[in-house]
Coordinates of C-alpha atoms and ligand atoms in Angstrom, one line a residue:
X1 CA -50.6 -23.6 21.6
X2 CA -48.7 -26.4 23.2
X3 CA -45.7 -25.1 24.8
X4 CA -43.5 -26.5 22.0
X5 CA -45.6 -25.1 19.1
X6 CA -45.4 -21.9 21.0
X7 CA -41.5 -22.0 21.4
X8 CA -41.3 -22.6 18.0
X9 CA -43.7 -20.0 16.8
X10 CA -41.4 -17.4 18.7
X11 CA -38.3 -18.6 17.0
X12 CA -39.8 -18.4 13.6
X13 CA -40.9 -14.9 14.7
X14 CA -37.6 -14.0 15.7
X15 CA -35.9 -15.1 12.5
X16 CA -38.3 -13.8 10.0
X17 CA -36.7 -10.3 9.4
X18 CA -35.9 -11.5 5.9
X19 CA -35.2 -7.8 4.7
X20 CA -32.2 -7.4 7.0
X21 CA -28.8 -7.3 5.8
X22 CA -26.7 -10.1 7.7
X23 CA -30.0 -10.0 10.0
X24 CA -29.5 -8.2 13.1
X25 CA -27.5 -10.9 14.6
X26 CA -24.8 -10.8 12.2
X27 CA -24.3 -7.1 12.6
X28 CA -24.3 -7.4 16.4
X29 CA -21.4 -10.0 16.1
X30 CA -19.3 -7.6 14.0
X31 CA -20.0 -4.8 16.3
X32 CA -19.0 -7.0 19.4
X33 CA -15.9 -8.3 17.8
X34 CA -14.8 -4.7 16.9
X35 CA -15.7 -3.2 20.6
X36 CA -13.6 -6.1 21.8
X37 CA -10.4 -5.4 19.6
X38 CA -10.7 -1.8 20.3
X39 CA -11.1 -2.0 24.3
X40 CA -8.8 0.6 25.9
X41 CA -7.9 2.5 22.7
X42 CA -8.5 6.3 22.0
X43 CA -11.2 5.2 19.4
X44 CA -13.2 3.8 22.4
X45 CA -13.2 6.9 24.0
X46 CA -14.0 8.7 21.2
X47 CA -16.9 6.6 20.3
X48 CA -18.2 6.7 23.8
X49 CA -18.4 10.5 23.4
X50 CA -20.7 10.1 20.1
X51 CA -23.0 7.5 21.3
X52 CA -23.0 7.5 25.1
X53 CA -24.0 4.4 26.9
X54 CA -24.9 2.6 23.5
X55 CA -22.5 -0.2 22.2
X56 CA -21.3 -0.8 18.7
X57 CA -23.6 -3.7 18.8
X58 CA -26.6 -1.7 19.7
X59 CA -26.0 0.9 16.9
X60 CA -25.1 -1.8 14.2
X61 CA -28.6 -2.1 13.3
X62 CA -29.6 1.6 12.9
X63 CA -29.6 2.1 9.2
X64 CA -31.9 -0.9 8.8
X65 CA -34.2 0.3 11.6
X66 CA -34.1 3.6 9.7
X67 CA -35.5 2.0 6.6
X68 CA -38.9 1.9 8.6
X69 CA -39.2 5.7 8.0
X70 CA -41.6 6.2 5.4
X71 CA -41.2 9.1 3.1
X72 CA -44.8 8.4 1.6
X73 CA -46.4 8.9 5.1
X74 CA -44.6 12.1 6.3
X75 CA -41.4 10.3 7.5
X76 CA -43.3 8.5 9.9
X77 CA -41.6 5.4 11.8
X78 CA -43.7 2.7 10.7
X79 CA -42.1 -0.4 12.6
X80 CA -43.1 0.3 16.4
X81 CA -42.6 -2.6 18.4
X82 CA -42.0 -4.8 15.6
X83 CA -38.2 -5.6 15.9
X84 CA -36.6 -6.0 19.2
X85 CA -33.2 -4.8 17.9
X86 CA -34.7 -1.4 17.2
X87 CA -36.4 -0.7 20.2
X88 CA -33.6 1.3 21.6
X89 CA -34.3 3.8 18.7
X90 CA -38.0 4.0 19.4
X91 CA -38.3 6.9 21.3
X92 CA -39.6 10.4 20.0
X93 CA -36.0 11.8 19.8
X94 CA -34.4 8.8 18.2
X95 CA -37.4 8.1 15.7
X96 CA -36.9 12.1 14.9
X97 CA -33.1 11.2 14.2
X98 CA -33.7 8.5 11.8
X99 CA -36.4 10.6 10.1
X100 CA -34.2 13.5 9.7
X101 CA -31.5 11.3 8.2
X102 CA -34.0 9.6 5.8
X103 CA -35.5 13.0 4.6
X104 CA -31.8 14.1 3.6
X105 CA -30.9 10.8 1.9
X106 CA -34.5 9.9 0.1
X107 CA -34.3 11.4 -3.4
X108 CA -30.7 13.2 -3.3
X109 CA -29.2 10.2 -5.7
X110 CA -32.1 10.9 -8.0
X111 CA -33.5 7.1 -8.1
X112 CA -34.3 6.0 -11.6
X113 CA -37.8 4.5 -12.0
X114 CA -37.9 1.1 -10.1
X115 CA -34.8 1.7 -8.2
X116 CA -35.1 2.0 -4.1
X117 CA -35.0 5.5 -2.5
X118 CA -31.2 6.5 -2.0
X119 CA -30.3 5.5 1.7
X120 CA -31.7 2.0 1.2
X121 CA -29.1 1.6 -2.0
X122 CA -26.3 2.6 0.1
X123 CA -26.5 -1.1 1.8
X124 CA -25.1 -2.9 -1.3
X125 CA -23.6 -3.2 -4.5
X126 CA -24.2 -5.7 -7.4
X127 CA -21.1 -6.1 -9.4
X128 CA -21.3 -9.2 -11.2
X129 CA -19.3 -12.3 -9.9
X130 CA -17.5 -12.7 -13.3
X131 CA -15.4 -9.6 -12.3
X132 CA -12.2 -10.5 -10.5
X133 CA -12.0 -7.1 -8.3
X134 CA -14.4 -4.5 -7.2
X135 CA -14.0 -1.2 -9.0
X136 CA -16.3 1.6 -9.6
X137 CA -17.6 1.3 -13.3
X138 CA -19.0 -2.1 -13.9
X139 CA -22.7 -2.6 -13.9
X140 CA -24.1 -2.9 -10.4
X141 CA -21.5 -0.5 -9.0
X142 CA -22.4 3.1 -8.0
X143 CA -20.9 6.3 -6.4
X144 CA -23.3 5.8 -3.7
X145 CA -23.1 2.0 -3.2
X146 CA -21.9 0.2 -0.2
X147 CA -18.1 0.9 -1.1
X148 CA -18.8 4.7 -1.5
X149 CA -21.1 4.6 1.6
X150 CA -18.4 3.2 3.9
X151 CA -15.8 5.7 2.3
X152 CA -18.3 8.6 2.9
X153 CA -18.8 7.9 6.5
X154 CA -15.2 7.7 7.0
X155 CA -14.5 11.1 5.9
X156 CA -17.1 12.5 7.9
X157 CA -15.7 11.0 11.1
X158 CA -12.3 12.4 9.9
X159 CA -13.8 15.8 9.9
X160 CA -14.4 16.2 6.1
X161 CA -17.5 16.7 4.3
X162 CA -19.3 13.7 2.5
X163 CA -19.1 13.4 -0.8
X164 CA -22.3 13.9 -3.0
X165 CA -24.9 12.4 -2.9
X166 CA -24.4 11.3 0.6
X167 CA -25.7 13.7 3.2
X168 CA -24.3 12.7 6.5
X169 CA -24.9 15.8 9.2
X170 CA -22.1 14.9 11.8
X171 CA -20.0 12.6 13.3
X172 CA -22.4 10.7 15.5
X173 CA -24.7 10.0 12.4
X174 CA -21.5 8.9 10.5
X175 CA -20.5 6.5 13.0
X176 CA -24.4 5.0 13.3
X177 CA -23.6 4.4 9.4
X178 CA -20.2 3.1 9.4
X179 CA -20.7 0.3 11.7
X180 CA -23.3 -1.1 9.7
X181 CA -22.2 -0.5 6.4
X182 CA -18.7 -2.2 7.1
X183 CA -20.9 -5.1 8.1
X184 CA -22.8 -4.9 5.0
X185 CA -19.7 -4.7 3.0
X186 CA -18.7 -8.2 4.2
X187 CA -21.9 -9.9 3.5
X188 CA -21.1 -11.7 0.2
X189 CA -24.5 -10.9 -1.5
X190 CA -24.3 -7.5 -0.6
X191 CA -21.3 -7.1 -2.9
X192 CA -21.4 -9.8 -5.9
X193 CA -24.4 -10.6 -7.9
X194 CA -25.4 -13.1 -10.5
X195 CA -27.2 -12.0 -13.5
X196 CA -29.6 -14.4 -15.2
X197 CA -31.4 -14.6 -18.4
X198 CA -35.1 -15.5 -18.6
X199 CA -34.3 -19.2 -18.9
X200 CA -31.8 -19.0 -16.0
X201 CA -28.5 -19.2 -17.7
X202 CA -25.8 -17.0 -16.2
X203 CA -25.0 -13.8 -18.4
X204 CA -22.4 -11.2 -18.1
X205 CA -24.2 -7.7 -17.7
X206 CA -21.0 -6.0 -18.7
X207 CA -20.6 -7.5 -22.1
X208 CA -22.8 -6.3 -24.8
X209 CA -26.1 -4.2 -24.0
X210 CA -26.9 -4.5 -20.5
X211 CA -30.5 -5.5 -19.8
X212 CA -31.9 -4.5 -16.3
X213 CA -34.3 -7.8 -16.4
X214 CA -31.3 -9.9 -15.7
X215 CA -30.8 -8.4 -12.3
X216 CA -31.3 -10.9 -9.4
X217 CA -31.2 -8.1 -6.8
X218 CA -28.5 -9.5 -4.3
X219 CA -30.4 -13.0 -4.7
X220 CA -33.8 -11.4 -3.3
X221 CA -35.0 -12.8 -6.9
X222 CA -33.6 -16.2 -6.5
X223 CA -36.0 -18.5 -4.6
X224 CA -34.8 -21.5 -2.7
X225 CA -36.8 -24.3 -1.2
X226 CA -38.1 -22.2 1.8
X227 CA -36.4 -19.0 1.4
X228 CA -34.8 -16.7 -1.1
X229 CA -31.0 -16.8 -1.3
X230 CA -30.5 -13.2 0.1
X231 CA -32.2 -14.1 3.3
X232 CA -30.1 -17.5 3.4
X233 CA -26.9 -15.5 3.6
X234 CA -28.4 -12.9 5.9
X235 CA -29.0 -15.6 8.5
X236 CA -26.3 -16.7 10.7
X237 CA -26.4 -20.0 12.9
X238 CA -26.6 -19.6 16.8
X239 CA -22.8 -20.5 17.0
X240 CA -21.9 -17.5 15.1
X241 CA -23.8 -15.0 17.3
X242 CA -22.2 -12.3 19.5
X243 CA -22.4 -14.5 22.8
X244 CA -20.1 -17.2 21.2
X245 CA -17.3 -14.9 20.7
X246 CA -14.3 -16.4 22.7
X247 CA -10.9 -15.9 23.0
X248 CA -9.9 -18.1 20.3
X249 CA -12.2 -16.4 17.9
X250 CA -10.9 -13.0 18.9
X251 CA -7.3 -14.1 18.4
X252 CA -8.3 -15.0 14.9
X253 CA -10.0 -11.7 14.3
X254 CA -6.7 -9.9 15.7
X255 CA -4.4 -11.6 12.9
X256 CA -6.8 -10.1 10.3
X257 CA -6.1 -6.8 11.6
X258 CA -3.8 -5.1 8.8
X259 CA -5.1 -3.7 5.5
X260 CA -2.5 -1.9 3.6
X261 CA -2.5 1.5 1.9
X262 CA -4.8 4.5 2.3
X263 CA -7.6 4.2 4.4
X264 CA -9.9 5.3 1.7
X265 CA -8.9 2.4 -0.7
X266 CA -9.8 -0.1 2.2
X267 CA -13.5 -0.5 1.4
X268 CA -12.7 -1.2 -2.1
X269 CA -10.1 -3.8 -1.1
X270 CA -12.6 -5.4 1.4
X271 CA -15.3 -5.4 -1.3
X272 CA -12.8 -7.4 -3.5
X273 CA -12.4 -10.1 -0.7
X274 CA -16.3 -10.3 -0.5
X275 CA -16.6 -10.6 -4.1
X276 CA -14.3 -13.6 -3.9
X277 CA -16.7 -15.0 -1.5
X278 CA -19.8 -14.3 -3.6
X279 CA -18.2 -16.3 -6.5
X280 CA -18.0 -19.2 -4.0
X281 CA -21.3 -18.5 -2.7
X282 CA -22.8 -19.0 -6.4
X283 CA -20.6 -21.9 -7.1
X284 CA -22.6 -25.0 -8.3
X285 CA -25.8 -23.3 -7.8
X286 CA -28.4 -24.0 -10.6
X287 CA -31.1 -21.8 -11.9
X288 CA -34.7 -22.6 -13.5
X289 CA -36.3 -20.3 -15.8
X290 CA -37.8 -17.0 -14.3
X291 CA -41.5 -17.5 -13.0
X292 CA -43.5 -15.1 -11.5
X293 CA -41.3 -12.7 -9.5
X294 CA -38.2 -14.9 -9.3
X295 CA -36.0 -17.7 -10.6
X296 CA -35.9 -20.9 -8.8
X297 CA -32.5 -21.9 -7.6
X298 CA -31.1 -25.4 -6.4
X299 CA -28.1 -25.5 -4.1
X300 CA -25.4 -27.9 -4.4
X301 CA -24.6 -30.8 -2.1
X302 CA -22.7 -30.0 0.9
X303 CA -23.7 -26.2 0.5
X304 CA -24.7 -25.6 4.0
X305 CA -21.3 -26.2 5.9
X306 CA -19.4 -24.2 3.1
X307 CA -21.9 -21.4 3.7
X308 CA -21.3 -21.4 7.4
X309 CA -17.5 -21.4 7.0
X310 CA -17.8 -18.4 4.7
X311 CA -20.1 -16.6 7.1
X312 CA -18.0 -17.1 9.8
X313 CA -14.6 -15.9 8.0
X314 CA -16.7 -13.1 6.7
X315 CA -17.8 -12.0 10.2
X316 CA -14.7 -12.3 11.7
X317 CA -13.2 -10.1 8.9
X318 CA -15.9 -7.4 9.4
X319 CA -15.2 -7.3 12.9
X320 CA -11.5 -6.8 12.4
X321 CA -11.8 -4.3 9.7
X322 CA -14.1 -2.3 11.6
X323 CA -11.7 -2.1 14.7
X324 CA -9.0 -1.4 12.3
X325 CA -10.8 1.5 10.6
X326 CA -12.1 3.0 13.8
X327 CA -8.4 3.0 15.2
X328 CA -7.4 4.6 12.1
X329 CA -9.9 7.4 12.4
X330 CA -8.7 7.9 15.8
X331 CA -5.2 6.8 16.1
Ligands
LIG1 ZN1 -27.7 -3.1 5.6

């Protein structure tokens, strides 16, 4: 391969982790913002006691890395050497730690036919974008969705047991989960979903009888020109990666540091904010008839800059909210 082609191939390889929420880079940005905001606090010390020399950015991808533990193959880790961001966890001891979590969070929610195993479902909700706020009850919400998952990990860090069906064994595991889940809770397509008829028209799953065939799986079943809609939202531009976090960006994050009310209502409040961004994410998007495994989607003109702005706002909010929650857990 010519050097240029080689470089291009390397870039494509590095950005092809399509099943990753926010992509690893987005989670690392959120972890890095939070770490900078809690510098010098008690929370920083308590975190260090739980994860040692790892950083919040390092652990921010842990629950995605754990998805490579295969229940069908004796809880073996299948992605050895595949993703550079999981490399830190690819030691016998840390692979055993991931396997142990998956073993306890595999069938505990009694997944229905066609559903993913439990811990994979913790990463999202699929509340319809027609709803104006997040609440538990509408189609696509679950006790063990992303909102419930953030609250469960928070409880364990506060010294309480995790509510069923979550099985979180200790504070370290809870922190490994929390840092990632707060990130996912700010990715618009991890919270709000569009539901479509066979012909590609928008339907409201909470009106009449719900038809599971209308679910678009967080945009995974919406095919754009070169990728699916979920991946388009998971990917972040280089300008939004952790090394680009500067004083101005942090100052903006600091202002967002003030969610009102009881901490166990925070995940729900944040989900409502993200749901509004999901409504914006689907604004003007056109869908064609379902074909094969997906609906074709066409983005409106000017979509890309709008999407980048939303991503920056949500990454900033994610980092600020994570810092706020960690400091509320350890005041
Ligand atoms: Zn995730």
